[in-house]
Coordinates of C-alpha atoms and ligand atoms in Angstrom, one line a residue:
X1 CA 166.3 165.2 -154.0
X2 CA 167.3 168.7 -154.1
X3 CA 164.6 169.9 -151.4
X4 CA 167.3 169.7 -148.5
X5 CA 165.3 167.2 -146.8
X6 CA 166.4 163.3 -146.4
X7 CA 163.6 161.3 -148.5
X8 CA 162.9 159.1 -145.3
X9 CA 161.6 162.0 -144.0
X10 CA 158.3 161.8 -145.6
X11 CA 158.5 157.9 -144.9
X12 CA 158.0 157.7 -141.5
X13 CA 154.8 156.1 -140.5
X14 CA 152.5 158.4 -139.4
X15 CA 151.0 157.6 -135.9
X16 CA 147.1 157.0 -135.4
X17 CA 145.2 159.3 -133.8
X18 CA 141.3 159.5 -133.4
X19 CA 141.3 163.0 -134.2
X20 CA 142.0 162.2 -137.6
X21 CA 138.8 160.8 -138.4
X22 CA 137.5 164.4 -136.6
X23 CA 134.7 165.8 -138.5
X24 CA 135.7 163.7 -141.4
X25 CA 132.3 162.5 -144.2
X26 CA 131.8 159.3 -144.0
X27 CA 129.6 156.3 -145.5
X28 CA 129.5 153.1 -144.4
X29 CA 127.4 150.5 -145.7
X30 CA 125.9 147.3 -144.3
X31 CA 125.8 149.2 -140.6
X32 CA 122.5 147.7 -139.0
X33 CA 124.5 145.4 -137.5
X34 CA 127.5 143.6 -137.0
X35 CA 130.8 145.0 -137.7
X36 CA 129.7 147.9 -139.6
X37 CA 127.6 149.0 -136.8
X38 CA 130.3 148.7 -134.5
X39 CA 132.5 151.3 -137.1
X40 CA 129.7 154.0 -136.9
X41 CA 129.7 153.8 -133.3
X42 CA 133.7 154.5 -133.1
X43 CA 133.2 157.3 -135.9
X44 CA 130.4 158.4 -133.8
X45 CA 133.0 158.7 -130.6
X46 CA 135.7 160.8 -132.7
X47 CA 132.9 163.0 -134.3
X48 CA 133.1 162.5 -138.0
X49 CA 129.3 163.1 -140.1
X50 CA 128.1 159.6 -140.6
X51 CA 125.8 158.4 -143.3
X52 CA 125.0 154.7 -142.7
X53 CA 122.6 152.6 -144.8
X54 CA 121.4 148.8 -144.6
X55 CA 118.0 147.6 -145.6
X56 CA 116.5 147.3 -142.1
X57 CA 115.4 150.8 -141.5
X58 CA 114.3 150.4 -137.4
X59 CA 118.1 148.9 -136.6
X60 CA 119.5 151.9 -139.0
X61 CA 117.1 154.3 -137.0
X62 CA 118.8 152.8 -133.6
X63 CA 122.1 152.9 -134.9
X64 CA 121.8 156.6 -135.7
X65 CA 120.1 157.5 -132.4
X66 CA 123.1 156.0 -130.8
X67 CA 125.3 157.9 -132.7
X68 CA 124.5 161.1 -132.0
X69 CA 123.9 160.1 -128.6
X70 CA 128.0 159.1 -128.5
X71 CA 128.7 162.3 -130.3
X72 CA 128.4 162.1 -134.2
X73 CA 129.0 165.4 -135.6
X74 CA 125.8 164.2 -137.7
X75 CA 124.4 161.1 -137.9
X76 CA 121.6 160.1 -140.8
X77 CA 120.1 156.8 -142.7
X78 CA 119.2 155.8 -145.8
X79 CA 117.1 152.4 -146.1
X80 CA 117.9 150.3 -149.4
X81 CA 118.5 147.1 -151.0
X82 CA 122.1 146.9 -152.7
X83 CA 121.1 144.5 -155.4
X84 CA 119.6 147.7 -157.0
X85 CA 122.7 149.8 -158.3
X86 CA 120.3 152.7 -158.9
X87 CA 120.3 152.6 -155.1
X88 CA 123.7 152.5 -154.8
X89 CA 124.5 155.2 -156.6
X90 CA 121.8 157.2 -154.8
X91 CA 123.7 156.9 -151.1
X92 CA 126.4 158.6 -152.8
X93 CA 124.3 161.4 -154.1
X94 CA 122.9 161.8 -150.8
X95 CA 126.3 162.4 -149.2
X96 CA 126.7 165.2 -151.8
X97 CA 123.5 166.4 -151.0
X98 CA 123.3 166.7 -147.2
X99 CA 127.1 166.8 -146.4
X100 CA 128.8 168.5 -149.7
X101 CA 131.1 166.3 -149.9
X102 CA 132.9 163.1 -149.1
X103 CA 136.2 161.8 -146.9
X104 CA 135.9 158.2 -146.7
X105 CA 133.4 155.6 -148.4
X106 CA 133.7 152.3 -146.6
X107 CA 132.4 149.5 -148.5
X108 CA 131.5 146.7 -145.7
X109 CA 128.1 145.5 -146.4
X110 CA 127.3 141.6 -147.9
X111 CA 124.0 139.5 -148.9
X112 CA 123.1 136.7 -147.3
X113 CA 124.5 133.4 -148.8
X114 CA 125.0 129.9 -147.1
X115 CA 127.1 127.5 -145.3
X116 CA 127.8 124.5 -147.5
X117 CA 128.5 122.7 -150.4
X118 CA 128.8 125.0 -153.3
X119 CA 124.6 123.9 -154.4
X120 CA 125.3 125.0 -158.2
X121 CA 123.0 127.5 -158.1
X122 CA 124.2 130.0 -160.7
X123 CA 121.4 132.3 -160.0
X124 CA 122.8 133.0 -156.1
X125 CA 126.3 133.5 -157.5
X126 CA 125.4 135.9 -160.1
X127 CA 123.2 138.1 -157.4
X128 CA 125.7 137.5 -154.8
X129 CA 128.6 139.0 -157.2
X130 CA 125.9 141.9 -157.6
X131 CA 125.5 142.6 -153.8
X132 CA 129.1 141.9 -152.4
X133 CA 131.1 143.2 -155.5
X134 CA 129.0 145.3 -158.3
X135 CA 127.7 147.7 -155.7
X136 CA 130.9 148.1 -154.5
X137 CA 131.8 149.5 -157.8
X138 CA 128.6 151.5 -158.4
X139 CA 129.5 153.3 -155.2
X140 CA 133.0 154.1 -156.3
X141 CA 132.8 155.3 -159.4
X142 CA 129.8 157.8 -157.6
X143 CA 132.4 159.0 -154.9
X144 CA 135.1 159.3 -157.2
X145 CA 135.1 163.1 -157.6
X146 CA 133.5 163.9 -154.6
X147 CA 137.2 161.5 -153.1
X148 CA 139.4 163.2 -155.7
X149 CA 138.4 166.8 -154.1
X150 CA 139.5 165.6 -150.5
X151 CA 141.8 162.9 -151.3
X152 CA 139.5 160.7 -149.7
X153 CA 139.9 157.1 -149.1
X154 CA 137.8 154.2 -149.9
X155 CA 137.8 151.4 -147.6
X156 CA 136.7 147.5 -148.4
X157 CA 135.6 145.1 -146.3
X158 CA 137.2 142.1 -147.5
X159 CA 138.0 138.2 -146.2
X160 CA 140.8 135.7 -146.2
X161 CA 137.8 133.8 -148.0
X162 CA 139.1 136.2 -150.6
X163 CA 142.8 135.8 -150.4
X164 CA 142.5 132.0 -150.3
X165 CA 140.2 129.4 -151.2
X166 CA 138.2 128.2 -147.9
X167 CA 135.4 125.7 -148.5
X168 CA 131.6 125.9 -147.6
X169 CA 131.5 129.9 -148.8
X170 CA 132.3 129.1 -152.6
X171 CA 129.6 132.1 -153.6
X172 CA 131.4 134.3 -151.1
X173 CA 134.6 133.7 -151.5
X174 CA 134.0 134.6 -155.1
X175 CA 132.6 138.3 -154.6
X176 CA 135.5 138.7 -152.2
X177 CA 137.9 137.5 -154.8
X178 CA 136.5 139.8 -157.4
X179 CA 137.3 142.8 -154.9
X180 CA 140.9 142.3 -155.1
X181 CA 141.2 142.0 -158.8
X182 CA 138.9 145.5 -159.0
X183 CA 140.5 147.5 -155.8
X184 CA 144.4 146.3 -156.5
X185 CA 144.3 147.1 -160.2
X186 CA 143.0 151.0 -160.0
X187 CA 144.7 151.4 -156.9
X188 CA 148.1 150.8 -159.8
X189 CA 146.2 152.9 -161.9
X190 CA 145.9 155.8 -159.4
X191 CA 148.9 156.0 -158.6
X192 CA 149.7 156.0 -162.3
X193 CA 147.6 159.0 -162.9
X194 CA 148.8 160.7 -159.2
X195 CA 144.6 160.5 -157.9
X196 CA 145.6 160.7 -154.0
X197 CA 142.7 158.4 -153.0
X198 CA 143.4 155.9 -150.6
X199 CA 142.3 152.1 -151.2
X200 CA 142.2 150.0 -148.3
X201 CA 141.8 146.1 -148.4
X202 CA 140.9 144.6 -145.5
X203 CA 141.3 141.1 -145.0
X204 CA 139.7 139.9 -141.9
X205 CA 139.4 136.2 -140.1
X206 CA 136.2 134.8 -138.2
X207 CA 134.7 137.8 -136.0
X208 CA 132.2 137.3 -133.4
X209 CA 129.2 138.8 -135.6
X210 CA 125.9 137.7 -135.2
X211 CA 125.7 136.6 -138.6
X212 CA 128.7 134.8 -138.6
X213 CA 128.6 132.9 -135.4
X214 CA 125.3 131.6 -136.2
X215 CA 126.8 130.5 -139.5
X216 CA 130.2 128.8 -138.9
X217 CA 130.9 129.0 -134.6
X218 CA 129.3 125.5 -134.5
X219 CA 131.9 124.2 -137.8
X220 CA 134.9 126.1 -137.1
X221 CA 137.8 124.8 -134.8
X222 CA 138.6 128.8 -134.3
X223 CA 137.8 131.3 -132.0
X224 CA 135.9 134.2 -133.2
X225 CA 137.9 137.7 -133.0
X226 CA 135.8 140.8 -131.2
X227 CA 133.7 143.0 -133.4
X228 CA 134.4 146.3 -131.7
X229 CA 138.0 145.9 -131.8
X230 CA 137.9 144.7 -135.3
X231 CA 136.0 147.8 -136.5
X232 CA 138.3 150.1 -134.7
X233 CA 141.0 148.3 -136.7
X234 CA 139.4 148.7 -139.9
X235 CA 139.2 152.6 -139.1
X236 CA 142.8 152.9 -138.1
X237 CA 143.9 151.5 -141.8
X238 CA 141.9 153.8 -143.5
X239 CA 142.4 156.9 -141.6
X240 CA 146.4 155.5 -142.2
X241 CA 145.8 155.1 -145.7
X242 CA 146.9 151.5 -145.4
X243 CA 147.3 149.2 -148.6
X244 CA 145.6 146.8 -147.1
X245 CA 144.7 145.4 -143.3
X246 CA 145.0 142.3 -141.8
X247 CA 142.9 141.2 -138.7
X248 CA 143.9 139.3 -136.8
X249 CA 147.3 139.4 -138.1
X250 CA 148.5 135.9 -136.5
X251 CA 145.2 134.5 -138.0
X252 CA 145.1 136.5 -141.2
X253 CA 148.8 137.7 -142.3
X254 CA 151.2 134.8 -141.1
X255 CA 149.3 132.4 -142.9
X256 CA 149.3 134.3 -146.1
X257 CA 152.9 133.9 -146.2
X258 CA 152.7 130.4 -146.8
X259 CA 150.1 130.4 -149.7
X260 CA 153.1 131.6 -152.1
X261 CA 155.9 128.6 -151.0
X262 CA 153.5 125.9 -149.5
X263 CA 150.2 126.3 -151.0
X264 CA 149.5 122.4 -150.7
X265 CA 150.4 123.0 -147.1
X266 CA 147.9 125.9 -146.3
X267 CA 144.9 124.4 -148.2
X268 CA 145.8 121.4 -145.8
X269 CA 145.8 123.9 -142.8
X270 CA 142.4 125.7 -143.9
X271 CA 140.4 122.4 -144.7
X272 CA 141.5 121.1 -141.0
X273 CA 139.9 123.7 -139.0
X274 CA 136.5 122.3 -139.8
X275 CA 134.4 120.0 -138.2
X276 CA 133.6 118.7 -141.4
X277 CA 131.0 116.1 -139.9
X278 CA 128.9 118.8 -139.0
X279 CA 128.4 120.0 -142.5
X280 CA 125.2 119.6 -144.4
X281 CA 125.3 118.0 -147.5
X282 CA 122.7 120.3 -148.9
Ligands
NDP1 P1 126.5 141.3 -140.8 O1 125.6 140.3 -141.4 O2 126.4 141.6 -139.3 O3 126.2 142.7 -141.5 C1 125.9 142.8 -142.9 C2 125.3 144.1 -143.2 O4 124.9 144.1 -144.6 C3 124.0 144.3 -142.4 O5 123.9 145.7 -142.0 C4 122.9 144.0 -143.4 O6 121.7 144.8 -143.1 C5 123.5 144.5 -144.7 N1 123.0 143.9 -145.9 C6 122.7 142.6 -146.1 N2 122.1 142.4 -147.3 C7 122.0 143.6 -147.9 C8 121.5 144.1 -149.1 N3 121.0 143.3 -150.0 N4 121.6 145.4 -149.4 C9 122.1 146.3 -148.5 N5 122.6 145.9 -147.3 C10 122.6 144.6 -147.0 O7 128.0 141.0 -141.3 P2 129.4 141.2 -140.6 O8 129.4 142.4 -139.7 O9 129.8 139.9 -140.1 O10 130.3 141.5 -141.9 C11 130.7 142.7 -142.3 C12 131.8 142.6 -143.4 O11 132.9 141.9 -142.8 C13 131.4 141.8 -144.6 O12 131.9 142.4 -145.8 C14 132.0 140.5 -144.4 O13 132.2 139.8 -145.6 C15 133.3 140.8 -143.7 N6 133.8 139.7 -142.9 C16 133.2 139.2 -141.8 C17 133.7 138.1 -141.1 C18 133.1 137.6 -139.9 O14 133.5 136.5 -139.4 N7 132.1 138.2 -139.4 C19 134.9 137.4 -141.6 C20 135.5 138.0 -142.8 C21 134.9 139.1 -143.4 P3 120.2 144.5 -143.6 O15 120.0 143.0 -143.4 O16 119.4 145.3 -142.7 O17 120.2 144.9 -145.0

């Protein structure tokens, strides 16, 4: 180093601050409800531009009315179906369009699957990888200059159903799979090429959604995290430019550690929190 400076320096972890996120262009996808809702209404608070888009265009219209309401230095919808990557693609156009440019693309949205046996239907997996993972991609390779210009971040939603193999979500936990092979691999290859754009993994446990309580609170022997907090968390990374997130950490991170030395052990772990006598058979 012959700047003069110690090289820890530029280590040191940079502390969050809402401000960062301060007028900042963002997308986030799959925000009628749930967890991405509850991320436009934080980015609403610290007055970034929001695009937000779901296919249920009266919750998007709410959700935008609240935002500018909170404070959104814009707030705007667009209605859509990501199993169409035309549509996909489009989001990202429109982000060009109305807000020149783009800060932050956070990939959260996922079709609806089931809670069960895997059924064998290859149809659901193939339009399920389409939703959850191909869209994903779509999306990023549309943002991808618009990132490179700011050195942007990108931001995906992720499980531990995609870090581990949980039963009853074989269909998901294969989209979310996929994610990690696709994000982790071009985040090596930006930083290979020196693109400063930010990838962010998240890797979340069971979190009080709508969606999700109706699915699994009755099956699972764990309590369901809080959705506000979690989407607050999934901001923080970002903005930090975080490899990847883990929420909650006790219930998302520690047991991780184990998949590597005792993977026998966590499978064991995983299949007994279920109440697997109140699982269908299909
Ligand atoms: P929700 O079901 O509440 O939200 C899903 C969003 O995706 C909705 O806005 C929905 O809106 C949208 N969506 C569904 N289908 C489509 C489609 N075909 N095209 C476009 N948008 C669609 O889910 P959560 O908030 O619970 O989950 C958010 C993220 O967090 C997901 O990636 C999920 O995998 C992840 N996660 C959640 C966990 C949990 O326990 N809740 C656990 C681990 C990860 P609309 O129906 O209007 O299109």
């Amino acid at each position: 180093e012959g700047s003069g400076h110690p090289i820890w320096v530029s280590q040191i972890p940079v502390p969050w601050s809402p401000e960062m996120l301060k007028g900042k262009r963002v997308i986030v996808t799959g925000a009628s409800t749930g967890i991405g809702e509850e991320m436009a209404y934080h980015l609403a608070r610290m007055g970034s531009h929001i695009l937000i888009t779901a296919r249920t265009e009266s919750k998007l219209q709410k959700v935008v009315e609240r935002c500018r309401e909170l404070g959104a230095a814009s707030a705007q919808y667009i209605s859509g179906t990501m199993e169409d990557m035309a549509f996909a693609e489009h989001v990202v156009k429109e982000a060009q369009t109305s807000l020149g440019g783009l800060d932050m693309l956070i990939l959260n949205h996922v079709g609806t699957s089931y809670f069960g046996y895997f059924d064998g239907d290859v149809g659901h997996v193939r339009k399920l990888l389409e939703i959850n993972f191909l869209s994903y991609v779509a999306m990023t390779v549309s943002a991808l200059p618009m990132l490179k210009e700011s050195e942007g971040s990108i931001v995906v939603v992720s499980s531990m159903a995609g870090k581990v193999g949980f039963p009853f979500t074989v269909p998901y936990s294969a989209t979310k799979f996929a994610l990690d092979g696709f994000f982790s691999s071009l985040r090596q290859e930006f930083h290979i090429q020196n693109i400063n754009v930010s990838i962010t993994l998240c890797i979340l446990g069971f979190i009080d959604t709508d969606r999700a309580l109706r699915a699994a609170a009755d099956v699972l022997l764990v309590p369901p995290a809080p959705r506000a907090e979690c989407a607050l968390e999934i901001l923080k990374g970002g903005a930090l430019r975080r490899r990847e997130l883990y929420y909650r950490y006790g219930s998302t991170r520690l047991p991780l550690l184990l998949r590597d030395c005792a993977a026998e052990l966590l499978d064991r772990l995983v299949r007994s929190r279920y109440r697997l006598d109140r699982i269908g058979t299909g």
